[in-house]
């Protein structure tokens, strides 16, 4: 960059380098996706086309940035985990957020017609993002377990909610009132009464999707384990391999 007397303005830039030696998670989340899904007539409670599109975009992001060791996605959300020693963009939060969220959004738009061939993209999808540092493997594992528990809780509620609307003709307000204060067992019973066995639903709906990637032949990841919501998952990756785990 050419030097000039105006260069002093760089002093106003914040140093947002993230803590060294920590796992970095960049979590993306769809903005206004309730209206976006309604506008594009998503199937309820889960639209496999949308989930597969999100997964496709995530895989391509992993291929673009090899410092990403793992990606975990549910609904309109994706978490990208960068390894502890990454120096990508100087570990600057603003750089990591902007480059990953822009790449993901571009891939989402670019691939839309592949997954929604009969539904034109009518409005722009928007994703926000944040970065969080996790100091140990145990804390990172707990983060992933938290996100997967969230997947299970939200999916079970939404499955009940839309079952009451689609099968019983309830309004949204009526369905919400019926589900207020219900336990996991209560929801399973409601679904059973409507000939829906929650345990037989696709694993992707109940436990989300995860992808791992590494250049290190011995990289091993143990995650996706929280009581009542998932099964333990152990993934051993080989060099330059991208694999899905559900």
PDB file of C-alpha atoms in Angstrom:
ATOM      1  CA  UNK A   1       0.000   0.000   0.000  1.00  0.00           C
ATOM      2  CA  UNK A   2       1.386   3.377  -1.010  1.00  0.00           C
ATOM      3  CA  UNK A   3       2.396   5.630   1.858  1.00  0.00           C
ATOM      4  CA  UNK A   4       0.740   8.997   2.202  1.00  0.00           C
ATOM      5  CA  UNK A   5      -0.030  11.565   4.858  1.00  0.00           C
ATOM      6  CA  UNK A   6      -3.470   9.986   5.192  1.00  0.00           C
ATOM      7  CA  UNK A   7      -2.096   6.672   6.392  1.00  0.00           C
ATOM      8  CA  UNK A   8      -2.611   7.677  10.026  1.00  0.00           C
ATOM      9  CA  UNK A   9      -6.276   6.621   9.705  1.00  0.00           C
ATOM     10  CA  UNK A  10      -5.125   2.993  10.031  1.00  0.00           C
ATOM     11  CA  UNK A  11      -4.648   3.727  13.732  1.00  0.00           C
ATOM     12  CA  UNK A  12      -8.432   3.625  14.129  1.00  0.00           C
ATOM     13  CA  UNK A  13      -8.643  -0.015  13.059  1.00  0.00           C
ATOM     14  CA  UNK A  14      -9.209  -2.472  15.898  1.00  0.00           C
ATOM     15  CA  UNK A  15      -6.871  -5.391  16.485  1.00  0.00           C
ATOM     16  CA  UNK A  16      -9.353  -8.277  16.539  1.00  0.00           C
ATOM     17  CA  UNK A  17      -6.911 -11.191  16.423  1.00  0.00           C
ATOM     18  CA  UNK A  18      -8.397 -14.136  18.312  1.00  0.00           C
ATOM     19  CA  UNK A  19      -6.667 -15.860  21.216  1.00  0.00           C
ATOM     20  CA  UNK A  20      -3.820 -18.197  20.204  1.00  0.00           C
ATOM     21  CA  UNK A  21      -3.921 -21.909  20.946  1.00  0.00           C
ATOM     22  CA  UNK A  22      -7.720 -22.122  20.894  1.00  0.00           C
ATOM     23  CA  UNK A  23     -10.181 -23.808  18.598  1.00  0.00           C
ATOM     24  CA  UNK A  24     -11.964 -21.113  16.579  1.00  0.00           C
ATOM     25  CA  UNK A  25     -15.633 -21.612  15.741  1.00  0.00           C
ATOM     26  CA  UNK A  26     -17.265 -19.464  13.074  1.00  0.00           C
ATOM     27  CA  UNK A  27     -21.018 -19.959  13.460  1.00  0.00           C
ATOM     28  CA  UNK A  28     -23.315 -18.869  10.641  1.00  0.00           C
ATOM     29  CA  UNK A  29     -27.026 -18.346  11.112  1.00  0.00           C
ATOM     30  CA  UNK A  30     -29.715 -17.489   8.585  1.00  0.00           C
ATOM     31  CA  UNK A  31     -31.276 -14.055   9.015  1.00  0.00           C
ATOM     32  CA  UNK A  32     -35.047 -13.979   8.679  1.00  0.00           C
ATOM     33  CA  UNK A  33     -35.204 -17.563   7.446  1.00  0.00           C
ATOM     34  CA  UNK A  34     -38.730 -18.077   8.759  1.00  0.00           C
ATOM     35  CA  UNK A  35     -40.019 -15.624   6.159  1.00  0.00           C
ATOM     36  CA  UNK A  36     -37.481 -16.885   3.622  1.00  0.00           C
ATOM     37  CA  UNK A  37     -38.747 -20.460   4.014  1.00  0.00           C
ATOM     38  CA  UNK A  38     -42.368 -19.348   3.712  1.00  0.00           C
ATOM     39  CA  UNK A  39     -41.614 -17.299   0.602  1.00  0.00           C
ATOM     40  CA  UNK A  40     -39.933 -20.296  -1.033  1.00  0.00           C
ATOM     41  CA  UNK A  41     -42.548 -22.796   0.160  1.00  0.00           C
ATOM     42  CA  UNK A  42     -40.281 -25.012   2.233  1.00  0.00           C
ATOM     43  CA  UNK A  43     -41.804 -28.327   3.269  1.00  0.00           C
ATOM     44  CA  UNK A  44     -42.589 -28.607   6.977  1.00  0.00           C
ATOM     45  CA  UNK A  45     -41.259 -29.572   9.438  1.00  0.00           C
ATOM     46  CA  UNK A  46     -38.072 -30.408   7.505  1.00  0.00           C
ATOM     47  CA  UNK A  47     -37.233 -29.714   3.885  1.00  0.00           C
ATOM     48  CA  UNK A  48     -34.527 -32.133   2.790  1.00  0.00           C
ATOM     49  CA  UNK A  49     -33.751 -29.910  -0.210  1.00  0.00           C
ATOM     50  CA  UNK A  50     -32.796 -27.005   2.020  1.00  0.00           C
ATOM     51  CA  UNK A  51     -30.764 -29.194   4.372  1.00  0.00           C
ATOM     52  CA  UNK A  52     -28.897 -30.779   1.473  1.00  0.00           C
ATOM     53  CA  UNK A  53     -28.202 -27.348  -0.001  1.00  0.00           C
ATOM     54  CA  UNK A  54     -26.779 -26.146   3.311  1.00  0.00           C
ATOM     55  CA  UNK A  55     -24.636 -29.289   3.515  1.00  0.00           C
ATOM     56  CA  UNK A  56     -23.381 -28.832  -0.032  1.00  0.00           C
ATOM     57  CA  UNK A  57     -22.356 -25.236   0.641  1.00  0.00           C
ATOM     58  CA  UNK A  58     -20.603 -26.310   3.854  1.00  0.00           C
ATOM     59  CA  UNK A  59     -18.622 -29.044   2.085  1.00  0.00           C
ATOM     60  CA  UNK A  60     -17.456 -26.584  -0.539  1.00  0.00           C
ATOM     61  CA  UNK A  61     -16.393 -24.104   2.147  1.00  0.00           C
ATOM     62  CA  UNK A  62     -14.316 -26.858   3.766  1.00  0.00           C
ATOM     63  CA  UNK A  63     -12.672 -27.533   0.415  1.00  0.00           C
ATOM     64  CA  UNK A  64     -11.832 -23.839   0.083  1.00  0.00           C
ATOM     65  CA  UNK A  65     -10.277 -23.491   3.553  1.00  0.00           C
ATOM     66  CA  UNK A  66      -8.249 -26.484   4.688  1.00  0.00           C
ATOM     67  CA  UNK A  67      -7.775 -24.992   8.167  1.00  0.00           C
ATOM     68  CA  UNK A  68     -11.388 -25.938   8.855  1.00  0.00           C
ATOM     69  CA  UNK A  69     -11.315 -29.258  10.662  1.00  0.00           C
ATOM     70  CA  UNK A  70     -15.022 -29.805  11.205  1.00  0.00           C
ATOM     71  CA  UNK A  71     -18.380 -28.352  10.203  1.00  0.00           C
ATOM     72  CA  UNK A  72     -21.645 -28.989  12.021  1.00  0.00           C
ATOM     73  CA  UNK A  73     -24.990 -27.939  10.574  1.00  0.00           C
ATOM     74  CA  UNK A  74     -28.626 -27.848  11.617  1.00  0.00           C
ATOM     75  CA  UNK A  75     -31.585 -26.036  10.080  1.00  0.00           C
ATOM     76  CA  UNK A  76     -30.292 -22.644   8.832  1.00  0.00           C
ATOM     77  CA  UNK A  77     -27.143 -22.751  10.974  1.00  0.00           C
ATOM     78  CA  UNK A  78     -23.589 -23.999  10.386  1.00  0.00           C
ATOM     79  CA  UNK A  79     -20.545 -24.035  12.674  1.00  0.00           C
ATOM     80  CA  UNK A  80     -17.072 -24.190  11.138  1.00  0.00           C
ATOM     81  CA  UNK A  81     -14.256 -25.277  13.452  1.00  0.00           C
ATOM     82  CA  UNK A  82     -10.727 -24.065  12.655  1.00  0.00           C
ATOM     83  CA  UNK A  83      -7.825 -25.898  14.262  1.00  0.00           C
ATOM     84  CA  UNK A  84      -5.971 -24.450  17.244  1.00  0.00           C
ATOM     85  CA  UNK A  85      -2.838 -23.518  15.353  1.00  0.00           C
ATOM     86  CA  UNK A  86      -4.454 -21.789  12.405  1.00  0.00           C
ATOM     87  CA  UNK A  87      -2.887 -18.540  11.226  1.00  0.00           C
ATOM     88  CA  UNK A  88      -5.482 -18.001   8.512  1.00  0.00           C
ATOM     89  CA  UNK A  89      -5.855 -14.237   8.000  1.00  0.00           C
ATOM     90  CA  UNK A  90      -3.831 -13.677  11.147  1.00  0.00           C
ATOM     91  CA  UNK A  91      -6.685 -15.187  13.194  1.00  0.00           C
ATOM     92  CA  UNK A  92      -8.528 -11.885  12.762  1.00  0.00           C
ATOM     93  CA  UNK A  93     -12.178 -12.304  13.696  1.00  0.00           C
ATOM     94  CA  UNK A  94     -13.508  -9.847  11.128  1.00  0.00           C
ATOM     95  CA  UNK A  95     -11.554 -11.486   8.304  1.00  0.00           C
ATOM     96  CA  UNK A  96     -12.589 -15.027   9.213  1.00  0.00           C
ATOM     97  CA  UNK A  97     -16.228 -14.054   9.569  1.00  0.00           C
ATOM     98  CA  UNK A  98     -16.415 -12.079   6.346  1.00  0.00           C
ATOM     99  CA  UNK A  99     -14.578 -14.590   4.151  1.00  0.00           C
ATOM    100  CA  UNK A 100     -16.398 -17.694   5.410  1.00  0.00           C
ATOM    101  CA  UNK A 101     -19.895 -16.206   5.512  1.00  0.00           C
ATOM    102  CA  UNK A 102     -19.492 -14.635   2.065  1.00  0.00           C
ATOM    103  CA  UNK A 103     -18.192 -17.898   0.573  1.00  0.00           C
ATOM    104  CA  UNK A 104     -21.030 -19.888   2.148  1.00  0.00           C
ATOM    105  CA  UNK A 105     -23.695 -17.440   0.969  1.00  0.00           C
ATOM    106  CA  UNK A 106     -22.273 -17.333  -2.570  1.00  0.00           C
ATOM    107  CA  UNK A 107     -22.248 -21.140  -2.745  1.00  0.00           C
ATOM    108  CA  UNK A 108     -25.800 -21.289  -1.370  1.00  0.00           C
ATOM    109  CA  UNK A 109     -27.038 -18.936  -4.109  1.00  0.00           C
ATOM    110  CA  UNK A 110     -24.928 -20.556  -6.840  1.00  0.00           C
ATOM    111  CA  UNK A 111     -26.279 -24.033  -6.073  1.00  0.00           C
ATOM    112  CA  UNK A 112     -29.893 -23.081  -5.367  1.00  0.00           C
ATOM    113  CA  UNK A 113     -31.288 -24.278  -8.711  1.00  0.00           C
ATOM    114  CA  UNK A 114     -29.618 -27.678  -8.301  1.00  0.00           C
ATOM    115  CA  UNK A 115     -31.554 -28.401  -5.126  1.00  0.00           C
ATOM    116  CA  UNK A 116     -34.681 -26.350  -5.929  1.00  0.00           C
ATOM    117  CA  UNK A 117     -35.093 -26.880  -9.704  1.00  0.00           C
ATOM    118  CA  UNK A 118     -38.791 -25.961  -9.632  1.00  0.00           C
ATOM    119  CA  UNK A 119     -38.534 -23.044  -7.206  1.00  0.00           C
ATOM    120  CA  UNK A 120     -36.824 -19.826  -8.383  1.00  0.00           C
ATOM    121  CA  UNK A 121     -34.829 -17.893  -5.809  1.00  0.00           C
ATOM    122  CA  UNK A 122     -37.137 -14.938  -5.165  1.00  0.00           C
ATOM    123  CA  UNK A 123     -35.332 -13.162  -2.319  1.00  0.00           C
ATOM    124  CA  UNK A 124     -31.716 -13.026  -1.211  1.00  0.00           C
ATOM    125  CA  UNK A 125     -30.624 -15.410   1.542  1.00  0.00           C
ATOM    126  CA  UNK A 126     -28.698 -13.564   4.261  1.00  0.00           C
ATOM    127  CA  UNK A 127     -26.451 -15.119   6.890  1.00  0.00           C
ATOM    128  CA  UNK A 128     -24.850 -13.457   9.892  1.00  0.00           C
ATOM    129  CA  UNK A 129     -21.870 -14.928  11.741  1.00  0.00           C
ATOM    130  CA  UNK A 130     -19.804 -14.746  14.904  1.00  0.00           C
ATOM    131  CA  UNK A 131     -16.508 -16.175  16.129  1.00  0.00           C
ATOM    132  CA  UNK A 132     -15.955 -17.899  19.459  1.00  0.00           C
ATOM    133  CA  UNK A 133     -12.728 -19.348  20.895  1.00  0.00           C
ATOM    134  CA  UNK A 134     -12.791 -22.656  22.771  1.00  0.00           C
ATOM    135  CA  UNK A 135      -9.617 -23.422  24.749  1.00  0.00           C
ATOM    136  CA  UNK A 136      -9.753 -27.228  25.076  1.00  0.00           C
ATOM    137  CA  UNK A 137     -10.971 -30.281  23.210  1.00  0.00           C
ATOM    138  CA  UNK A 138     -13.435 -30.971  26.034  1.00  0.00           C
ATOM    139  CA  UNK A 139     -15.016 -27.531  25.766  1.00  0.00           C
ATOM    140  CA  UNK A 140     -15.251 -27.847  21.984  1.00  0.00           C
ATOM    141  CA  UNK A 141     -16.922 -31.222  22.408  1.00  0.00           C
ATOM    142  CA  UNK A 142     -19.430 -29.654  24.802  1.00  0.00           C
ATOM    143  CA  UNK A 143     -20.114 -26.894  22.282  1.00  0.00           C
ATOM    144  CA  UNK A 144     -20.905 -29.459  19.575  1.00  0.00           C
ATOM    145  CA  UNK A 145     -23.027 -31.472  22.005  1.00  0.00           C
ATOM    146  CA  UNK A 146     -24.932 -28.276  22.868  1.00  0.00           C
ATOM    147  CA  UNK A 147     -25.667 -27.608  19.199  1.00  0.00           C
ATOM    148  CA  UNK A 148     -26.788 -31.190  18.662  1.00  0.00           C
ATOM    149  CA  UNK A 149     -29.024 -31.107  21.736  1.00  0.00           C
ATOM    150  CA  UNK A 150     -30.547 -27.953  20.240  1.00  0.00           C
ATOM    151  CA  UNK A 151     -31.152 -29.869  17.001  1.00  0.00           C
ATOM    152  CA  UNK A 152     -33.052 -32.610  18.812  1.00  0.00           C
ATOM    153  CA  UNK A 153     -35.128 -30.237  20.964  1.00  0.00           C
ATOM    154  CA  UNK A 154     -36.114 -28.020  18.044  1.00  0.00           C
ATOM    155  CA  UNK A 155     -36.818 -30.910  15.694  1.00  0.00           C
ATOM    156  CA  UNK A 156     -39.018 -32.774  18.148  1.00  0.00           C
ATOM    157  CA  UNK A 157     -41.019 -29.637  18.909  1.00  0.00           C
ATOM    158  CA  UNK A 158     -41.381 -28.689  15.236  1.00  0.00           C
ATOM    159  CA  UNK A 159     -42.392 -32.224  14.268  1.00  0.00           C
ATOM    160  CA  UNK A 160     -45.156 -32.136  16.884  1.00  0.00           C
ATOM    161  CA  UNK A 161     -46.168 -28.599  15.956  1.00  0.00           C
ATOM    162  CA  UNK A 162     -46.574 -29.332  12.245  1.00  0.00           C
ATOM    163  CA  UNK A 163     -48.218 -32.705  12.894  1.00  0.00           C
ATOM    164  CA  UNK A 164     -50.942 -30.966  14.891  1.00  0.00           C
ATOM    165  CA  UNK A 165     -51.435 -28.410  12.118  1.00  0.00           C
ATOM    166  CA  UNK A 166     -51.272 -30.782   9.153  1.00  0.00           C
ATOM    167  CA  UNK A 167     -53.167 -33.753  10.609  1.00  0.00           C
ATOM    168  CA  UNK A 168     -55.531 -32.148  13.125  1.00  0.00           C
ATOM    169  CA  UNK A 169     -56.113 -28.818  11.399  1.00  0.00           C
ATOM    170  CA  UNK A 170     -54.936 -26.827  14.412  1.00  0.00           C
ATOM    171  CA  UNK A 171     -53.925 -23.201  14.043  1.00  0.00           C
ATOM    172  CA  UNK A 172     -50.395 -22.187  14.951  1.00  0.00           C
ATOM    173  CA  UNK A 173     -51.648 -20.607  18.175  1.00  0.00           C
ATOM    174  CA  UNK A 174     -53.618 -23.730  19.107  1.00  0.00           C
ATOM    175  CA  UNK A 175     -50.644 -26.006  18.429  1.00  0.00           C
ATOM    176  CA  UNK A 176     -48.357 -23.803  20.524  1.00  0.00           C
ATOM    177  CA  UNK A 177     -50.850 -23.855  23.403  1.00  0.00           C
ATOM    178  CA  UNK A 178     -51.139 -27.652  23.295  1.00  0.00           C
ATOM    179  CA  UNK A 179     -47.352 -28.070  23.334  1.00  0.00           C
ATOM    180  CA  UNK A 180     -46.675 -25.539  26.084  1.00  0.00           C
ATOM    181  CA  UNK A 181     -45.024 -27.208  29.064  1.00  0.00           C
ATOM    182  CA  UNK A 182     -44.827 -30.655  27.451  1.00  0.00           C
ATOM    183  CA  UNK A 183     -41.918 -32.992  28.137  1.00  0.00           C
ATOM    184  CA  UNK A 184     -39.956 -35.093  25.665  1.00  0.00           C
ATOM    185  CA  UNK A 185     -42.129 -38.066  26.609  1.00  0.00           C
ATOM    186  CA  UNK A 186     -45.304 -36.032  26.099  1.00  0.00           C
ATOM    187  CA  UNK A 187     -44.213 -35.050  22.599  1.00  0.00           C
ATOM    188  CA  UNK A 188     -43.314 -38.616  21.710  1.00  0.00           C
ATOM    189  CA  UNK A 189     -46.777 -39.707  22.873  1.00  0.00           C
ATOM    190  CA  UNK A 190     -48.461 -37.007  20.751  1.00  0.00           C
ATOM    191  CA  UNK A 191     -46.519 -38.174  17.708  1.00  0.00           C
ATOM    192  CA  UNK A 192     -47.292 -41.832  18.457  1.00  0.00           C
ATOM    193  CA  UNK A 193     -51.016 -41.019  18.577  1.00  0.00           C
ATOM    194  CA  UNK A 194     -50.602 -39.594  15.074  1.00  0.00           C
ATOM    195  CA  UNK A 195     -48.771 -42.688  13.800  1.00  0.00           C
ATOM    196  CA  UNK A 196     -45.376 -40.994  13.874  1.00  0.00           C
ATOM    197  CA  UNK A 197     -42.499 -42.831  15.531  1.00  0.00           C
ATOM    198  CA  UNK A 198     -39.910 -40.163  16.322  1.00  0.00           C
ATOM    199  CA  UNK A 199     -37.117 -42.724  16.577  1.00  0.00           C
ATOM    200  CA  UNK A 200     -37.580 -43.763  12.947  1.00  0.00           C
ATOM    201  CA  UNK A 201     -37.268 -40.252  11.523  1.00  0.00           C
ATOM    202  CA  UNK A 202     -34.141 -39.581   9.426  1.00  0.00           C
ATOM    203  CA  UNK A 203     -31.014 -39.137  11.541  1.00  0.00           C
ATOM    204  CA  UNK A 204     -30.259 -35.908   9.697  1.00  0.00           C
ATOM    205  CA  UNK A 205     -33.435 -34.363  11.119  1.00  0.00           C
ATOM    206  CA  UNK A 206     -32.800 -35.537  14.691  1.00  0.00           C
ATOM    207  CA  UNK A 207     -29.024 -35.175  14.979  1.00  0.00           C
ATOM    208  CA  UNK A 208     -27.986 -32.722  12.233  1.00  0.00           C
ATOM    209  CA  UNK A 209     -25.013 -33.193   9.898  1.00  0.00           C
ATOM    210  CA  UNK A 210     -21.271 -33.006  10.434  1.00  0.00           C
ATOM    211  CA  UNK A 211     -18.311 -32.996   8.080  1.00  0.00           C
ATOM    212  CA  UNK A 212     -14.640 -33.373   8.924  1.00  0.00           C
ATOM    213  CA  UNK A 213     -11.524 -32.547   6.954  1.00  0.00           C
ATOM    214  CA  UNK A 214      -7.825 -32.680   7.730  1.00  0.00           C
ATOM    215  CA  UNK A 215      -4.390 -32.691   6.174  1.00  0.00           C
ATOM    216  CA  UNK A 216      -3.053 -34.502   9.240  1.00  0.00           C
ATOM    217  CA  UNK A 217      -3.233 -38.286   8.738  1.00  0.00           C
ATOM    218  CA  UNK A 218      -3.703 -38.952  12.456  1.00  0.00           C
ATOM    219  CA  UNK A 219      -6.367 -36.354  13.210  1.00  0.00           C
ATOM    220  CA  UNK A 220      -9.158 -37.888  15.263  1.00  0.00           C
ATOM    221  CA  UNK A 221     -12.360 -36.202  16.376  1.00  0.00           C
ATOM    222  CA  UNK A 222     -14.722 -37.485  19.056  1.00  0.00           C
ATOM    223  CA  UNK A 223     -17.948 -35.535  19.409  1.00  0.00           C
ATOM    224  CA  UNK A 224     -21.719 -35.581  19.050  1.00  0.00           C
ATOM    225  CA  UNK A 225     -22.498 -36.994  22.438  1.00  0.00           C
ATOM    226  CA  UNK A 226     -25.079 -35.519  24.756  1.00  0.00           C
ATOM    227  CA  UNK A 227     -27.599 -37.407  26.901  1.00  0.00           C
ATOM    228  CA  UNK A 228     -30.823 -38.291  25.146  1.00  0.00           C
ATOM    229  CA  UNK A 229     -30.057 -36.526  21.900  1.00  0.00           C
ATOM    230  CA  UNK A 230     -27.419 -38.420  20.012  1.00  0.00           C
ATOM    231  CA  UNK A 231     -25.007 -41.275  19.686  1.00  0.00           C
ATOM    232  CA  UNK A 232     -21.226 -41.017  20.102  1.00  0.00           C
ATOM    233  CA  UNK A 233     -19.407 -40.399  16.869  1.00  0.00           C
ATOM    234  CA  UNK A 234     -15.726 -41.121  16.332  1.00  0.00           C
ATOM    235  CA  UNK A 235     -14.221 -40.051  13.023  1.00  0.00           C
ATOM    236  CA  UNK A 236     -10.679 -40.789  11.881  1.00  0.00           C
ATOM    237  CA  UNK A 237      -9.837 -38.841   8.725  1.00  0.00           C
ATOM    238  CA  UNK A 238      -7.180 -39.421   6.139  1.00  0.00           C
ATOM    239  CA  UNK A 239      -5.367 -36.696   4.223  1.00  0.00           C
ATOM    240  CA  UNK A 240      -7.531 -34.386   2.136  1.00  0.00           C
ATOM    241  CA  UNK A 241     -10.678 -36.382   2.794  1.00  0.00           C
ATOM    242  CA  UNK A 242     -14.107 -34.878   3.420  1.00  0.00           C
ATOM    243  CA  UNK A 243     -16.633 -37.185   5.052  1.00  0.00           C
ATOM    244  CA  UNK A 244     -20.158 -36.747   6.342  1.00  0.00           C
ATOM    245  CA  UNK A 245     -21.221 -38.111   9.695  1.00  0.00           C
ATOM    246  CA  UNK A 246     -24.830 -38.202  10.856  1.00  0.00           C
TER     247      UNK A 246
END
